[in-house]
Amino acid sequence: MMTRQWEAAQRGMLSTWTVFDHPRDFPAAFVARRFESGKGTPEPVPTDDIIVAHELEPLHECLARSGLTPLARMEGDQPQIVEVWL
């Protein structure tokens, strides 16, 4: 997980992890999906990096152990977004 994030940083990209509550592609789980932004990208771009868990707490533990910090969801976020970590 951190290797891909480090590689993105070396390319000048910012990685964020968005946690989703049972998204359409994983209707029975919570999913953390890594996005990249920077270098003129107007919107964060999803990557193939995901973490899937049936409970929210294991995702929190994994992201926190990686040194990431959670940000609360914003008012305009899609309803299935729980939070974003950076």
XYZ file of C-alpha atoms in Angstrom:
86
model
C 0.000 0.000 0.000
C 2.636 2.518 1.007
C 4.933 1.570 -1.873
C 2.393 2.701 -4.459
C 1.732 5.859 -2.486
C 5.483 6.577 -2.312
C 5.844 5.930 -6.059
C 3.007 8.368 -6.751
C 4.714 11.003 -4.594
C 7.931 10.517 -6.585
C 5.919 11.375 -9.712
C 4.610 14.532 -8.005
C 1.167 13.079 -7.304
C -0.845 13.284 -4.077
C -2.501 10.055 -2.925
C -5.759 10.063 -1.008
C -7.754 7.068 0.205
C -11.528 7.387 0.031
C -13.530 4.999 2.211
C -16.852 3.884 0.734
C -19.766 2.256 2.544
C -20.829 -0.755 0.438
C -20.234 0.701 -3.053
C -21.917 -0.832 -6.101
C -18.840 -2.849 -7.106
C -18.530 -4.292 -3.545
C -22.083 -4.310 -2.149
C -21.195 -6.525 0.834
C -18.175 -4.583 2.106
C -16.493 -1.316 2.964
C -13.807 -0.282 0.482
C -10.848 2.096 0.690
C -9.788 3.165 -2.798
C -6.624 5.152 -3.584
C -6.938 8.222 -5.785
C -4.166 10.379 -7.257
C -4.243 14.081 -7.995
C -1.729 16.676 -9.072
C 0.182 17.750 -12.147
C -2.811 19.508 -13.647
C -5.439 16.856 -12.982
C -8.648 18.764 -12.234
C -10.204 15.846 -10.309
C -8.653 12.984 -8.332
C -8.194 9.910 -10.524
C -9.029 6.461 -9.089
C -6.270 3.853 -9.101
C -6.534 0.067 -9.004
C -5.396 0.072 -5.351
C -8.173 -0.971 -2.997
C -8.576 -2.439 0.464
C -11.769 -4.389 1.160
C -13.179 -5.212 4.614
C -16.517 -6.356 5.978
C -16.203 -3.968 8.941
C -15.102 -0.327 8.994
C -12.655 -0.650 11.910
C -10.074 -2.844 10.073
C -9.872 -0.220 7.328
C -9.344 2.497 9.932
C -6.579 0.464 11.576
C -4.813 -0.230 8.279
C -4.909 3.379 7.126
C -3.887 4.741 10.541
C -0.953 2.278 10.814
C 0.229 3.611 7.458
C 0.518 7.075 8.986
C -2.520 8.532 7.239
C -4.961 11.028 8.779
C -8.741 10.933 8.317
C -10.787 13.855 7.063
C -14.540 13.903 7.641
C -16.778 13.676 4.614
C -17.785 16.962 3.032
C -21.353 18.094 2.574
C -21.303 17.611 -1.204
C -19.779 14.103 -1.134
C -21.618 11.121 -2.562
C -23.718 9.412 0.131
C -21.610 6.232 0.148
C -18.405 8.150 1.008
C -17.542 7.713 4.683
C -14.303 9.719 4.822
C -11.026 10.485 3.060
C -7.550 9.724 4.409
C -4.273 11.473 3.486
